[in-house]
PDB file of C-alpha atoms in Angstrom:
ATOM      1  CA  UNK A 643       0.000   0.000   0.000  1.00 75.00           C
ATOM      2  CA  UNK A 644       2.993   2.275   0.375  1.00 86.00           C
ATOM      3  CA  UNK A 645       3.929   4.300  -2.658  1.00 92.00           C
ATOM      4  CA  UNK A 646       7.166   6.146  -3.233  1.00 94.00           C
ATOM      5  CA  UNK A 647       7.131   8.975  -5.732  1.00 95.00           C
ATOM      6  CA  UNK A 648      10.507  10.016  -7.057  1.00 96.00           C
ATOM      7  CA  UNK A 649      11.464  13.145  -8.906  1.00 96.00           C
ATOM      8  CA  UNK A 650      14.481  15.209  -9.832  1.00 97.00           C
ATOM      9  CA  UNK A 651      16.376  13.022 -12.234  1.00 97.00           C
ATOM     10  CA  UNK A 652      17.585  14.169 -15.582  1.00 98.00           C
ATOM     11  CA  UNK A 653      20.545  14.973 -17.761  1.00 98.00           C
ATOM     12  CA  UNK A 654      23.338  17.074 -16.355  1.00 98.00           C
ATOM     13  CA  UNK A 655      26.878  17.937 -17.386  1.00 98.00           C
ATOM     14  CA  UNK A 656      29.853  16.725 -15.382  1.00 98.00           C
ATOM     15  CA  UNK A 657      30.335  18.954 -12.380  1.00 98.00           C
ATOM     16  CA  UNK A 658      26.679  19.844 -12.279  1.00 98.00           C
ATOM     17  CA  UNK A 659      24.092  19.230  -9.609  1.00 98.00           C
ATOM     18  CA  UNK A 660      20.748  17.564  -9.206  1.00 98.00           C
ATOM     19  CA  UNK A 661      18.428  17.071  -6.286  1.00 98.00           C
ATOM     20  CA  UNK A 662      16.333  13.962  -6.034  1.00 98.00           C
ATOM     21  CA  UNK A 663      13.176  13.826  -3.988  1.00 97.00           C
ATOM     22  CA  UNK A 664      11.213  10.843  -2.786  1.00 96.00           C
ATOM     23  CA  UNK A 665       7.897  11.136  -1.007  1.00 94.00           C
ATOM     24  CA  UNK A 666       6.345   8.154   0.710  1.00 91.00           C
ATOM     25  CA  UNK A 667       2.623   7.836   1.151  1.00 90.00           C
ATOM     26  CA  UNK A 668       0.177   5.171   2.203  1.00 85.00           C
ATOM     27  CA  UNK A 669      -0.314   2.914   5.168  1.00 79.00           C
ATOM     28  CA  UNK A 670       3.042   3.170   6.797  1.00 77.00           C
ATOM     29  CA  UNK A 671       3.361   3.108  10.558  1.00 76.00           C
ATOM     30  CA  UNK A 672       6.860   4.204  11.338  1.00 85.00           C
ATOM     31  CA  UNK A 673       9.902   4.668   9.164  1.00 86.00           C
ATOM     32  CA  UNK A 674      13.181   3.203  10.264  1.00 91.00           C
ATOM     33  CA  UNK A 675      15.233   4.368   7.315  1.00 92.00           C
ATOM     34  CA  UNK A 676      14.936   5.957   3.922  1.00 93.00           C
ATOM     35  CA  UNK A 677      17.454   6.412   1.197  1.00 95.00           C
ATOM     36  CA  UNK A 678      18.675   5.706  -2.283  1.00 97.00           C
ATOM     37  CA  UNK A 679      20.195   2.887  -4.218  1.00 97.00           C
ATOM     38  CA  UNK A 680      21.370   3.101  -7.782  1.00 98.00           C
ATOM     39  CA  UNK A 681      21.969   0.672 -10.579  1.00 98.00           C
ATOM     40  CA  UNK A 682      23.862   1.178 -13.789  1.00 96.00           C
ATOM     41  CA  UNK A 683      23.794  -1.199 -16.758  1.00 91.00           C
ATOM     42  CA  UNK A 684      25.983  -4.191 -16.105  1.00 93.00           C
ATOM     43  CA  UNK A 685      26.466  -3.299 -12.466  1.00 94.00           C
ATOM     44  CA  UNK A 686      24.925  -4.511  -9.260  1.00 95.00           C
ATOM     45  CA  UNK A 687      22.579  -2.279  -7.357  1.00 95.00           C
ATOM     46  CA  UNK A 688      24.478  -0.358  -4.733  1.00 96.00           C
ATOM     47  CA  UNK A 689      23.601   1.767  -1.758  1.00 96.00           C
ATOM     48  CA  UNK A 690      24.166   5.449  -2.385  1.00 98.00           C
ATOM     49  CA  UNK A 691      22.943   7.027   0.824  1.00 98.00           C
ATOM     50  CA  UNK A 692      20.643   6.265   3.694  1.00 97.00           C
ATOM     51  CA  UNK A 693      19.231   8.121   6.638  1.00 96.00           C
ATOM     52  CA  UNK A 694      17.710   6.597   9.742  1.00 93.00           C
ATOM     53  CA  UNK A 695      14.870   7.871  11.856  1.00 86.00           C
ATOM     54  CA  UNK A 696      17.301   9.262  14.388  1.00 88.00           C
ATOM     55  CA  UNK A 697      19.087  11.262  11.732  1.00 91.00           C
ATOM     56  CA  UNK A 698      22.218   9.213  11.255  1.00 95.00           C
ATOM     57  CA  UNK A 699      23.402   8.871   7.686  1.00 97.00           C
ATOM     58  CA  UNK A 700      25.634   6.683   5.628  1.00 97.00           C
ATOM     59  CA  UNK A 701      27.070   7.094   2.164  1.00 98.00           C
ATOM     60  CA  UNK A 702      28.847   5.082  -0.421  1.00 98.00           C
ATOM     61  CA  UNK A 703      32.519   5.936  -0.450  1.00 98.00           C
ATOM     62  CA  UNK A 704      32.239   7.045  -4.050  1.00 97.00           C
ATOM     63  CA  UNK A 705      29.797   9.837  -3.212  1.00 98.00           C
ATOM     64  CA  UNK A 706      31.071  11.072   0.131  1.00 98.00           C
ATOM     65  CA  UNK A 707      31.710  14.773   0.064  1.00 98.00           C
ATOM     66  CA  UNK A 708      29.564  15.227  -3.025  1.00 98.00           C
ATOM     67  CA  UNK A 709      26.127  13.926  -2.069  1.00 98.00           C
ATOM     68  CA  UNK A 710      24.012  14.883   0.907  1.00 98.00           C
ATOM     69  CA  UNK A 711      20.930  13.067   2.099  1.00 98.00           C
ATOM     70  CA  UNK A 712      18.271  14.749   4.179  1.00 96.00           C
ATOM     71  CA  UNK A 713      14.684  14.172   5.145  1.00 92.00           C
ATOM     72  CA  UNK A 714      11.473  15.753   6.245  1.00 90.00           C
ATOM     73  CA  UNK A 715       9.858  13.295   8.616  1.00 81.00           C
ATOM     74  CA  UNK A 716       6.572  15.166   8.705  1.00 84.00           C
ATOM     75  CA  UNK A 717       6.251  14.658   4.968  1.00 86.00           C
ATOM     76  CA  UNK A 718       7.916  11.249   4.831  1.00 85.00           C
ATOM     77  CA  UNK A 719      10.173  12.691   2.195  1.00 92.00           C
ATOM     78  CA  UNK A 720      13.842  12.112   1.593  1.00 94.00           C
ATOM     79  CA  UNK A 721      16.139  14.233  -0.539  1.00 97.00           C
ATOM     80  CA  UNK A 722      19.435  13.552  -2.182  1.00 98.00           C
ATOM     81  CA  UNK A 723      21.463  16.584  -3.129  1.00 98.00           C
ATOM     82  CA  UNK A 724      24.031  15.545  -5.699  1.00 98.00           C
ATOM     83  CA  UNK A 725      26.870  17.926  -6.439  1.00 98.00           C
ATOM     84  CA  UNK A 726      30.002  17.630  -8.533  1.00 98.00           C
ATOM     85  CA  UNK A 727      28.387  14.918 -10.569  1.00 98.00           C
ATOM     86  CA  UNK A 728      30.560  12.568 -12.544  1.00 98.00           C
ATOM     87  CA  UNK A 729      29.792  10.365 -15.536  1.00 97.00           C
ATOM     88  CA  UNK A 730      30.161   7.343 -13.292  1.00 97.00           C
ATOM     89  CA  UNK A 731      27.177   8.584 -11.298  1.00 98.00           C
ATOM     90  CA  UNK A 732      24.987   7.768 -14.271  1.00 98.00           C
ATOM     91  CA  UNK A 733      22.422   5.226 -13.152  1.00 98.00           C
ATOM     92  CA  UNK A 734      18.826   4.678 -12.269  1.00 98.00           C
ATOM     93  CA  UNK A 735      18.312   5.847  -8.723  1.00 98.00           C
ATOM     94  CA  UNK A 736      15.790   4.013  -6.582  1.00 97.00           C
ATOM     95  CA  UNK A 737      14.317   5.371  -3.407  1.00 97.00           C
ATOM     96  CA  UNK A 738      13.584   2.993  -0.563  1.00 95.00           C
ATOM     97  CA  UNK A 739      11.848   3.102   2.777  1.00 93.00           C
ATOM     98  CA  UNK A 740      12.230   0.567   5.535  1.00 93.00           C
ATOM     99  CA  UNK A 741       9.655   0.325   8.261  1.00 90.00           C
ATOM    100  CA  UNK A 742      10.496   0.027  11.910  1.00 89.00           C
ATOM    101  CA  UNK A 743      10.712  -3.595  13.081  1.00 88.00           C
ATOM    102  CA  UNK A 744      10.668  -4.866   9.516  1.00 89.00           C
ATOM    103  CA  UNK A 745      13.567  -6.542   7.758  1.00 89.00           C
ATOM    104  CA  UNK A 746      15.255  -4.933   4.768  1.00 86.00           C
ATOM    105  CA  UNK A 747      13.610  -7.519   2.534  1.00 91.00           C
ATOM    106  CA  UNK A 748      10.271  -5.841   3.241  1.00 91.00           C
ATOM    107  CA  UNK A 749      11.441  -2.428   2.108  1.00 93.00           C
ATOM    108  CA  UNK A 750       9.362  -0.420  -0.302  1.00 94.00           C
ATOM    109  CA  UNK A 751      10.846   0.899  -3.507  1.00 95.00           C
ATOM    110  CA  UNK A 752      10.245   3.706  -5.880  1.00 96.00           C
ATOM    111  CA  UNK A 753      10.094   3.122  -9.595  1.00 95.00           C
ATOM    112  CA  UNK A 754      13.428   4.774 -10.173  1.00 96.00           C
ATOM    113  CA  UNK A 755      14.584   7.965 -11.771  1.00 97.00           C
ATOM    114  CA  UNK A 756      17.270   8.207 -14.415  1.00 98.00           C
ATOM    115  CA  UNK A 757      20.325  10.321 -13.726  1.00 98.00           C
ATOM    116  CA  UNK A 758      22.611  10.847 -16.675  1.00 98.00           C
ATOM    117  CA  UNK A 759      25.864  12.751 -16.367  1.00 98.00           C
ATOM    118  CA  UNK A 760      27.340  13.487 -19.744  1.00 97.00           C
ATOM    119  CA  UNK A 761      28.866  16.286 -21.739  1.00 93.00           C
TER     120      UNK A 761
END
């Protein structure tokens, strides 16, 4: 019943910026964590950034210092500010939400938004 609506993807030149948004709605009780994974052709899906209910965050090493994750708990919305984008950041970015007391396998997923970094 939970739906994640993603926005903000697009085409950007190297060094540019994008901000992704993901809003969760539906019958969700309590969010444990929200964040973003990405998947590029021929590559395994990887965690980009996550933020827990208490505010702690984690990032992939490849994006540290360039990406910032934040959230608005009242709106069940998570944001990913992506700066200094590189061609290797090109991927489909998927938002996820994990409910409190639920395993990661029960996470909800957005449909994905394409981020393309190219000159």
